[in-house]
Amino acid sequence: MKNLAQSKYSSALETVRNLKEKYGNSWNAINSENAARMVAQNRFKTGLDIAKYTAAIVRKDMAEYDADNSNYTQSLGCWHGFVAQQKMIAVKKHHKTTNKRYLYLSGWMVAALRSEFGPLPDQSMHEKTAVASLIEEIYDFLRQADAIELNDLFRRLENGENVQNEIDNFDSHIVPIIADIDAGFGNEEATYLLAKKMIQAGACAIQIENQVSDAKQCGHQDGKVTVPHEDFIAKLNAIRYAFLELGVDDGIIVARTDSEGAGLTQKLPVSQEPGDLASQYLAFVDAEEITIKQAKEDDVLIKRGGKLLRPIRLANGLYKFKEGSNIDRVVLDCITSLQNGADLLWIETPTPNVKQIAAMVNRVREVVPNAKLVYNNSPSFNWTLNFRQQVYQEMLLDGFDVMHYDKNNLMDEKYDGTYLCKRADEKIRTFQMDGAKEAGIFHHLITLPTYHTTALHMNDLTEGYFGEDGMLAYVKGVQRQEIRKGVACVKHQRMAGSDLGDDHKSFFAGDKALKAGGAKNTSNQFEVKKTVKKQKAKIAKVA
């Protein structure tokens, strides 16, 4: 936002000067410029400030997507504030702007990595407060990234560099979080209370799924049990009331349906009149026609179209849905959610197939034309295998000779350089663009990327470090790469706030401040010399 940092600085400067005048000599030690600089470096004072600011961003992005579906948005899931911070620093470095880049907070990763019970499956067994705590942690780290970068800019300004424009037009690391509230962690009152905590921590977008709260499963596992629409609508209402109570009028609700892979319901809703939502839900329940004489003691029976039906009930009391009803249930779920307060949809699918996603979304759009999807580009999918299978089928239908491919073994490395596999990789590369244009996908996210990258990088480092490479494994594979790629945390003392703290100490204690950033600070070894690039060019010329 143009001139934001400078206007904040100017406003704060005037305020502090007025306060000094008001309180007289006792404030003489307070430097107005230093105080104003600290205010400019900490724009967002509360999580609610963040939620209001980021909600407006999402609303703007949604409108821009409606006008042009190439304007989709993206995020990566983060399980720690530092991970989120480094992601956004890297976004700014590589892409020059945070525009249309969000963060995702995955309940799966909270369960697996943040619970005091230890690692847990994605079944809503972790502490509900852990979700709000992680949101708060993430924004603490992002605010620190703002303060560190602005502090560096103010230092450069003091040293005579012309960086005023960079300060005036500072692009904040604070971006929207889409936060996973699972199935609401209890009844609608519990959902409301948790939603409030999440919003107060900074969440502007809350994603909730239509599973039974105390029987919740990961969307890519079996055994999912959905709830009737009335129950889900109550939770949508609870979240909206939480947003409104806290003054986040633009708050976003993402309604997720797990009906594509869910075959069970715990509850049969009560229909008040033919064709109402409860009646439509009951129509999907698998049932057998019986006579009253065939009814057993304590059977649950339904009358439909003049016939007596007995719903199929399992030994655990759950009811089965009819085979093949899943897509129709998904469509009804989506339409119902959008008609009852949801802003965005999330359809959990078994594979990443643009045509299959589009088929569902287009049916929803027949009723709600501006329906938009948040889509999980999930690591639970075998992307390589899925797209090689898709391309294999396309080639087969197009008359290509596929005899030299084993359709049951398309993951084999021997196929990596083949036409089929290159074509599959290209479809993976354009999946997000294609999904945005053809399937109404407004937001693409990967739920668990940093879970997998952490595991992969530790695998690679430990292989060499505890082997023959020893310390070279770290130096060559990590530190040298950080230096050459300009990764911010190579100077980890600065990244943790050491330089920022030194300046604050100077503000507070003046010349008496004991600073960390002196000549003996080993971080000085990572200072990039301005002559390095010129020398590199000369070396290349000689070589």
XYZ file of C-alpha atoms in Angstrom:
543
model
C 0.000 0.000 0.000
C 1.662 3.206 -1.196
C 3.362 5.516 1.316
C 2.138 3.385 4.206
C 5.357 3.152 6.213
C 6.211 6.817 5.715
C 2.721 8.047 6.658
C 2.839 5.825 9.754
C 6.257 7.229 10.610
C 5.171 10.842 10.097
C 2.022 10.376 12.149
C 3.925 8.680 14.980
C 6.610 11.371 14.891
C 4.033 14.107 15.375
C 2.313 12.156 18.169
C 5.539 11.575 20.126
C 6.639 15.182 19.724
C 3.279 16.324 21.128
C 3.598 13.889 24.036
C 7.107 15.139 24.828
C 5.807 18.673 24.880
C 2.960 17.607 27.145
C 5.081 15.701 29.691
C 8.077 18.015 29.660
C 11.613 17.339 30.868
C 10.916 13.843 32.189
C 10.659 12.677 28.542
C 13.858 14.350 27.391
C 15.647 11.018 26.920
C 13.013 9.825 24.439
C 14.069 10.489 20.857
C 11.013 11.257 18.729
C 12.582 9.895 15.532
C 13.544 6.606 17.188
C 10.077 6.131 18.671
C 8.414 6.893 15.337
C 10.721 4.436 13.602
C 9.731 1.674 16.036
C 6.052 2.427 15.405
C 6.591 2.227 11.627
C 8.381 -1.093 12.044
C 5.457 -2.588 13.964
C 2.401 -1.665 11.965
C 0.074 -4.383 13.302
C -0.511 -4.072 17.029
C -3.022 -6.922 17.449
C -4.183 -10.061 15.724
C -7.491 -8.339 14.979
C -5.606 -5.622 13.090
C -4.082 -8.402 10.992
C -7.389 -10.236 10.465
C -9.119 -7.056 9.212
C -6.201 -6.139 6.934
C -5.825 -9.618 5.420
C -9.589 -10.205 5.043
C -9.719 -7.139 2.808
C -6.875 -8.614 0.748
C -8.747 -11.888 0.197
C -11.968 -10.065 -0.746
C -10.041 -7.988 -3.278
C -8.398 -11.109 -4.694
C -11.750 -12.897 -4.955
C -13.193 -9.993 -6.956
C -10.145 -9.954 -9.236
C -10.504 -13.700 -9.806
C -14.177 -13.265 -10.695
C -13.134 -10.696 -13.296
C -10.249 -12.795 -14.662
C -9.744 -16.426 -13.652
C -6.013 -16.261 -14.322
C -5.800 -14.269 -11.055
C -5.690 -17.298 -8.778
C -3.956 -17.324 -5.394
C -1.567 -19.797 -3.748
C -0.242 -20.889 -0.379
C 1.974 -23.426 1.321
C 1.222 -25.057 4.664
C 3.511 -24.055 7.546
C 3.827 -25.721 10.953
C 6.063 -23.159 12.664
C 6.398 -19.392 12.666
C 9.974 -19.561 11.414
C 8.941 -21.706 8.446
C 6.216 -19.191 7.540
C 8.650 -16.296 7.961
C 11.293 -17.820 5.703
C 8.639 -18.653 3.119
C 7.458 -15.048 2.906
C 11.005 -13.660 2.888
C 11.749 -16.000 -0.025
C 8.530 -14.956 -1.800
C 9.573 -11.310 -1.606
C 13.125 -12.089 -2.736
C 12.175 -14.220 -5.734
C 8.889 -12.639 -6.820
C 9.310 -9.052 -5.538
C 5.814 -8.982 -4.039
C 3.605 -10.936 -1.652
C 0.572 -10.254 -3.838
C -1.738 -13.292 -4.077
C 0.549 -15.424 -1.893
C -1.032 -16.659 1.340
C -0.215 -19.071 4.154
C -2.103 -22.229 5.031
C -2.416 -23.666 8.522
C -3.097 -27.381 8.379
C -4.857 -29.209 11.199
C -2.995 -32.315 10.040
C 0.357 -30.675 10.769
C -0.836 -29.263 14.095
C -1.824 -32.790 15.116
C 1.370 -34.383 13.816
C 3.856 -31.761 15.015
C 2.395 -29.381 17.599
C 0.401 -31.436 20.109
C 1.487 -31.896 23.709
C 0.271 -35.486 23.384
C 3.036 -36.068 20.859
C 2.585 -36.928 17.168
C -1.056 -37.685 16.400
C -3.098 -38.674 13.339
C -5.432 -36.105 11.800
C -8.467 -36.989 13.909
C -9.088 -33.822 15.991
C -7.413 -35.303 19.042
C -4.932 -32.441 19.506
C -5.573 -29.490 21.794
C -7.909 -27.042 20.092
C -5.926 -24.111 21.510
C -2.854 -25.300 19.576
C -4.432 -24.000 16.358
C -4.877 -20.422 17.594
C -1.433 -20.527 19.239
C 0.202 -21.421 15.930
C -1.596 -18.568 14.127
C -0.318 -16.152 16.765
C 3.197 -17.589 16.493
C 3.224 -17.273 12.704
C 2.225 -13.627 12.813
C 4.818 -12.902 15.518
C 7.498 -14.175 13.128
C 6.055 -12.264 10.162
C 5.921 -9.042 12.174
C 9.545 -9.610 13.132
C 10.418 -10.032 9.439
C 8.823 -6.629 8.786
C 10.728 -5.029 11.665
C 14.090 -6.517 10.630
C 13.787 -5.482 6.985
C 12.553 -1.989 7.819
C 15.287 -1.611 10.437
C 17.869 -2.423 7.768
C 16.297 0.161 5.457
C 16.324 2.849 8.157
C 19.999 2.036 8.857
C 20.812 2.458 5.182
C 18.858 5.711 5.077
C 20.888 7.033 8.025
C 24.074 6.072 6.178
C 23.096 8.237 3.242
C 21.588 5.634 0.869
C 18.520 6.666 -1.101
C 16.068 4.010 0.099
C 13.183 6.317 0.990
C 11.013 4.852 -1.771
C 11.540 1.341 -0.418
C 10.442 2.527 3.022
C 7.470 4.492 1.681
C 6.218 1.540 -0.401
C 7.183 -1.275 1.934
C 5.537 -4.612 1.070
C 4.617 -6.286 4.350
C 5.307 -9.955 5.064
C 1.861 -10.056 6.694
C -0.359 -12.084 4.357
C -3.670 -13.931 4.782
C -3.792 -17.270 6.577
C -6.412 -19.847 5.682
C -6.721 -21.693 8.988
C -8.088 -25.191 9.506
C -10.642 -25.523 12.307
C -11.208 -29.204 11.375
C -14.847 -30.123 12.068
C -15.211 -27.450 14.742
C -13.927 -29.385 17.788
C -17.354 -29.988 19.308
C -20.804 -28.476 19.013
C -21.570 -25.096 17.447
C -20.775 -23.224 20.686
C -17.350 -24.886 20.812
C -16.825 -23.920 17.164
C -17.740 -20.302 17.941
C -15.347 -20.100 20.896
C -12.440 -21.575 18.946
C -13.182 -19.409 15.910
C -12.960 -16.326 18.155
C -9.529 -17.392 19.405
C -8.326 -17.986 15.861
C -9.616 -14.621 14.632
C -8.118 -12.798 17.614
C -4.792 -14.427 16.722
C -5.057 -13.051 13.173
C -6.969 -15.557 11.048
C -9.100 -13.901 8.371
C -10.205 -17.141 6.682
C -11.431 -20.227 8.522
C -11.897 -23.583 6.834
C -14.373 -26.050 8.334
C -15.410 -29.504 7.139
C -18.734 -31.344 7.284
C -17.566 -34.372 9.217
C -18.741 -35.467 12.654
C -16.497 -33.621 15.093
C -15.737 -36.507 17.458
C -15.236 -39.002 14.613
C -13.238 -36.748 12.267
C -10.745 -38.362 9.876
C -8.158 -36.931 7.516
C -9.806 -36.174 4.175
C -7.573 -38.719 2.453
C -8.377 -41.603 4.803
C -11.293 -43.987 5.003
C -13.994 -44.013 7.674
C -15.278 -40.465 7.183
C -18.713 -39.701 8.650
C -20.615 -36.602 7.533
C -23.279 -34.573 9.310
C -26.686 -33.385 8.031
C -26.728 -29.943 6.437
C -28.572 -28.347 9.353
C -25.739 -29.266 11.724
C -23.104 -27.885 9.363
C -25.039 -24.661 8.760
C -25.160 -24.084 12.523
C -21.345 -24.135 12.560
C -21.115 -21.816 9.568
C -23.361 -19.441 11.520
C -21.170 -19.783 14.616
C -18.068 -18.718 12.659
C -19.858 -15.784 11.039
C -21.093 -14.576 14.413
C -17.519 -14.784 15.726
C -16.230 -12.654 12.837
C -18.989 -10.083 13.310
C -18.578 -9.897 17.078
C -14.885 -9.111 16.661
C -15.441 -6.545 13.940
C -13.904 -8.544 11.083
C -16.788 -7.857 8.738
C -14.973 -9.237 5.675
C -14.040 -12.542 7.327
C -13.920 -15.532 4.991
C -15.560 -18.924 5.609
C -14.281 -21.860 3.582
C -16.808 -24.709 3.617
C -15.237 -28.082 2.972
C -17.188 -31.153 1.921
C -15.787 -34.628 2.468
C -18.805 -36.300 0.906
C -16.898 -37.517 -2.165
C -15.073 -40.073 -0.028
C -17.514 -40.400 2.879
C -19.946 -43.301 2.863
C -21.487 -42.937 6.313
C -23.680 -40.665 8.407
C -24.135 -40.727 12.169
C -27.483 -39.060 12.228
C -30.778 -39.054 10.348
C -32.186 -35.501 10.249
C -35.844 -34.719 10.848
C -37.745 -33.659 7.721
C -40.425 -31.035 8.275
C -41.866 -31.094 4.773
C -41.286 -33.028 1.536
C -38.209 -31.897 -0.396
C -36.571 -29.901 2.398
C -32.826 -30.256 3.135
C -33.394 -33.059 5.613
C -35.523 -34.908 3.065
C -32.826 -34.523 0.394
C -30.175 -35.808 2.800
C -32.350 -38.787 3.772
C -32.850 -39.623 0.098
C -29.137 -40.437 -0.125
C -29.286 -42.936 2.749
C -29.216 -46.551 1.627
C -32.416 -48.356 2.589
C -34.355 -51.509 1.831
C -38.084 -51.734 1.196
C -39.932 -53.818 3.781
C -43.457 -54.469 5.072
C -44.478 -53.608 8.587
C -44.468 -57.324 9.402
C -40.819 -57.573 8.403
C -39.833 -54.743 10.728
C -37.780 -55.883 13.692
C -38.115 -54.672 17.252
C -36.529 -51.193 17.639
C -35.982 -50.773 13.887
C -35.764 -47.251 12.491
C -38.104 -46.895 9.513
C -38.709 -44.214 6.873
C -41.832 -43.713 4.776
C -41.051 -42.459 1.266
C -43.355 -42.354 -1.763
C -45.920 -44.527 -0.039
C -43.307 -47.216 0.719
C -41.823 -48.290 4.025
C -38.019 -48.289 4.035
C -35.478 -49.522 6.577
C -32.163 -47.579 6.446
C -29.082 -49.792 6.304
C -27.453 -49.471 9.715
C -24.080 -50.889 10.725
C -23.339 -52.601 14.021
C -21.825 -49.346 15.345
C -25.092 -47.488 14.710
C -23.868 -45.556 11.652
C -25.975 -45.385 8.504
C -24.716 -46.069 4.998
C -25.187 -43.834 1.991
C -26.209 -45.283 -1.350
C -23.371 -46.377 -3.589
C -22.676 -43.806 -6.292
C -24.409 -40.958 -4.461
C -21.177 -39.216 -3.452
C -20.918 -36.678 -6.294
C -24.561 -35.634 -5.944
C -23.969 -35.180 -2.211
C -20.890 -33.042 -2.898
C -22.866 -30.758 -5.208
C -25.737 -30.378 -2.727
C -23.264 -29.718 0.101
C -21.560 -26.970 -1.896
C -24.745 -25.241 -3.013
C -26.207 -25.402 0.486
C -23.053 -23.974 2.092
C -22.854 -21.046 -0.329
C -26.544 -20.314 0.196
C -25.993 -20.286 3.953
C -23.054 -17.978 4.500
C -19.947 -19.702 3.157
C -17.675 -17.669 0.867
C -15.468 -20.350 -0.660
C -15.704 -24.097 -1.186
C -13.259 -26.941 -0.603
C -13.954 -30.294 -2.236
C -11.725 -33.087 -0.996
C -11.020 -35.369 -3.962
C -9.281 -38.766 -4.335
C -7.039 -37.644 -7.238
C -5.949 -34.329 -8.807
C -7.941 -34.398 -12.024
C -8.988 -31.029 -13.478
C -11.844 -32.473 -15.543
C -13.346 -34.297 -12.564
C -13.094 -31.210 -10.345
C -14.620 -29.038 -13.071
C -17.536 -31.440 -13.496
C -18.553 -30.889 -9.865
C -17.866 -27.157 -9.730
C -19.774 -26.503 -12.947
C -22.838 -28.204 -11.497
C -22.594 -25.936 -8.454
C -22.189 -22.896 -10.711
C -25.490 -23.676 -12.405
C -27.064 -22.527 -9.140
C -24.362 -20.198 -7.728
C -22.535 -18.721 -10.755
C -19.603 -17.209 -8.847
C -18.801 -20.352 -6.827
C -15.050 -20.590 -6.165
C -12.886 -23.365 -4.864
C -9.974 -23.677 -2.466
C -8.183 -26.804 -3.655
C -5.799 -29.069 -1.780
C -2.819 -29.952 -4.010
C -2.236 -32.712 -1.519
C 0.974 -34.678 -0.881
C -1.412 -37.585 -0.238
C -1.722 -37.842 -4.035
C 0.997 -39.635 -5.980
C 1.215 -36.791 -8.499
C 3.701 -38.513 -10.784
C 1.674 -41.714 -11.036
C -1.700 -39.943 -11.325
C -0.649 -37.754 -14.217
C 1.226 -40.495 -16.019
C -1.955 -42.574 -15.829
C -4.029 -39.647 -17.115
C -1.679 -39.099 -20.047
C -1.538 -42.837 -20.778
C -5.324 -42.884 -21.148
C -5.297 -39.733 -23.290
C -2.620 -41.194 -25.583
C -4.542 -44.458 -25.842
C -7.717 -42.630 -26.883
C -5.763 -40.483 -29.346
C -4.357 -43.554 -31.084
C -0.757 -43.309 -29.874
C 1.297 -46.478 -29.635
C 1.592 -47.147 -25.890
C 2.660 -50.784 -26.143
C 6.147 -50.063 -24.823
C 4.704 -48.642 -21.551
C 3.712 -50.928 -18.695
C 0.509 -49.232 -17.490
C 0.849 -50.966 -14.123
C 4.379 -49.704 -13.533
C 4.434 -46.118 -14.835
C 6.435 -44.904 -11.808
C 9.485 -46.790 -13.101
C 12.491 -44.460 -13.519
C 13.181 -45.876 -16.970
C 10.187 -43.872 -18.240
C 11.377 -40.522 -16.824
C 12.673 -39.110 -20.111
C 9.933 -40.474 -22.346
C 7.323 -38.499 -24.257
C 4.548 -39.758 -21.969
C 6.326 -38.659 -18.823
C 7.387 -35.285 -20.174
C 3.786 -34.667 -21.183
C 2.624 -35.722 -17.695
C 5.138 -33.376 -16.035
C 3.887 -30.506 -18.188
C 0.322 -31.218 -17.026
C 1.554 -31.132 -13.428
C 3.343 -27.830 -14.090
C 0.188 -26.217 -15.492
C -2.245 -27.921 -13.092
C -2.849 -24.774 -11.047
C -3.316 -22.544 -14.104
C -5.610 -25.119 -15.724
C -7.596 -25.643 -12.526
C -8.083 -21.904 -12.093
C -9.373 -21.471 -15.650
C -11.376 -24.657 -16.074
C -12.483 -25.746 -12.593
C -13.162 -22.539 -10.651
C -10.139 -22.946 -8.374
C -9.483 -19.541 -6.788
C -6.875 -20.756 -4.314
C -4.324 -23.543 -4.678
C -2.522 -24.811 -1.599
C -0.237 -27.627 -0.550
C -1.193 -28.734 2.941
C 1.992 -30.474 4.110
C 4.951 -29.289 2.008
C 7.180 -28.250 4.892
C 6.546 -31.548 6.692
C 7.959 -33.368 3.681
C 10.772 -30.922 2.883
C 12.021 -31.109 6.472
C 12.103 -34.899 6.306
C 13.774 -34.900 2.875
C 16.453 -32.373 3.807
C 17.277 -34.190 7.054
C 17.532 -37.449 5.114
C 20.022 -35.891 2.678
C 22.094 -34.115 5.336
C 22.385 -37.077 7.701
C 23.388 -39.424 4.880
C 26.534 -37.411 4.251
C 27.252 -35.906 7.674
C 27.290 -39.248 9.463
C 29.068 -40.834 6.498
C 32.283 -40.151 4.657
C 31.512 -36.503 3.812
C 31.412 -35.420 7.446
C 31.267 -31.638 7.819
C 31.452 -31.179 4.042
C 27.889 -32.506 3.816
C 26.670 -29.500 5.809
C 28.973 -26.937 4.222
C 28.395 -28.023 0.638
C 24.733 -28.988 0.927
C 23.520 -26.244 3.277
C 25.751 -23.293 4.134
C 27.381 -22.810 0.738
C 23.928 -22.970 -0.856
C 22.578 -20.404 1.624
C 25.427 -18.012 0.822
C 25.192 -18.374 -2.921
C 21.410 -18.223 -3.052
C 21.172 -15.305 -0.643
C 19.046 -17.144 1.927
C 18.236 -14.659 4.700
C 18.911 -16.951 7.648
C 22.539 -17.672 6.684
C 23.101 -14.740 9.060
C 21.035 -16.429 11.733
C 21.893 -13.885 14.460
C 20.388 -11.078 12.358
C 17.380 -13.248 11.516
C 16.729 -13.862 15.203
C 16.683 -10.093 15.773
C 20.223 -9.330 16.960
C 20.766 -6.235 14.770
C 17.266 -5.009 15.557
C 17.970 -5.493 19.256
C 21.254 -3.585 19.003
C 19.453 -0.568 17.567
C 16.810 -0.766 20.270
C 19.524 -0.886 22.941
C 21.010 2.270 21.426
C 17.606 3.950 21.599
C 17.179 2.910 25.246
C 20.733 3.280 26.639
C 22.577 5.443 24.133
C 26.375 5.085 24.109
C 26.223 2.807 27.162
C 24.459 0.058 25.202
C 26.254 -3.299 25.107
C 25.861 -4.461 21.509
C 26.326 -7.842 19.863
C 27.176 -6.563 16.380
C 30.826 -5.619 16.843
C 34.032 -6.604 15.054
C 34.175 -9.974 16.843
C 30.701 -11.039 15.695
C 31.333 -14.032 13.439
C 28.323 -13.115 11.310
C 30.614 -10.550 9.695
C 32.119 -13.494 7.776
C 28.925 -13.566 5.727
C 29.002 -9.931 4.637
C 28.774 -9.805 0.846
C 31.544 -7.629 -0.572
C 30.378 -5.206 -3.246
C 33.349 -6.131 -5.433
C 32.465 -9.822 -5.531
C 30.238 -9.596 -8.608
C 32.849 -7.641 -10.571
C 35.547 -10.132 -9.574
C 33.325 -13.040 -10.592
C 32.878 -11.495 -14.051
C 36.659 -11.040 -14.435
C 37.313 -14.648 -13.353
C 34.766 -15.934 -15.865
C 36.435 -13.889 -18.621
C 39.897 -15.254 -17.795
C 38.557 -18.823 -17.610
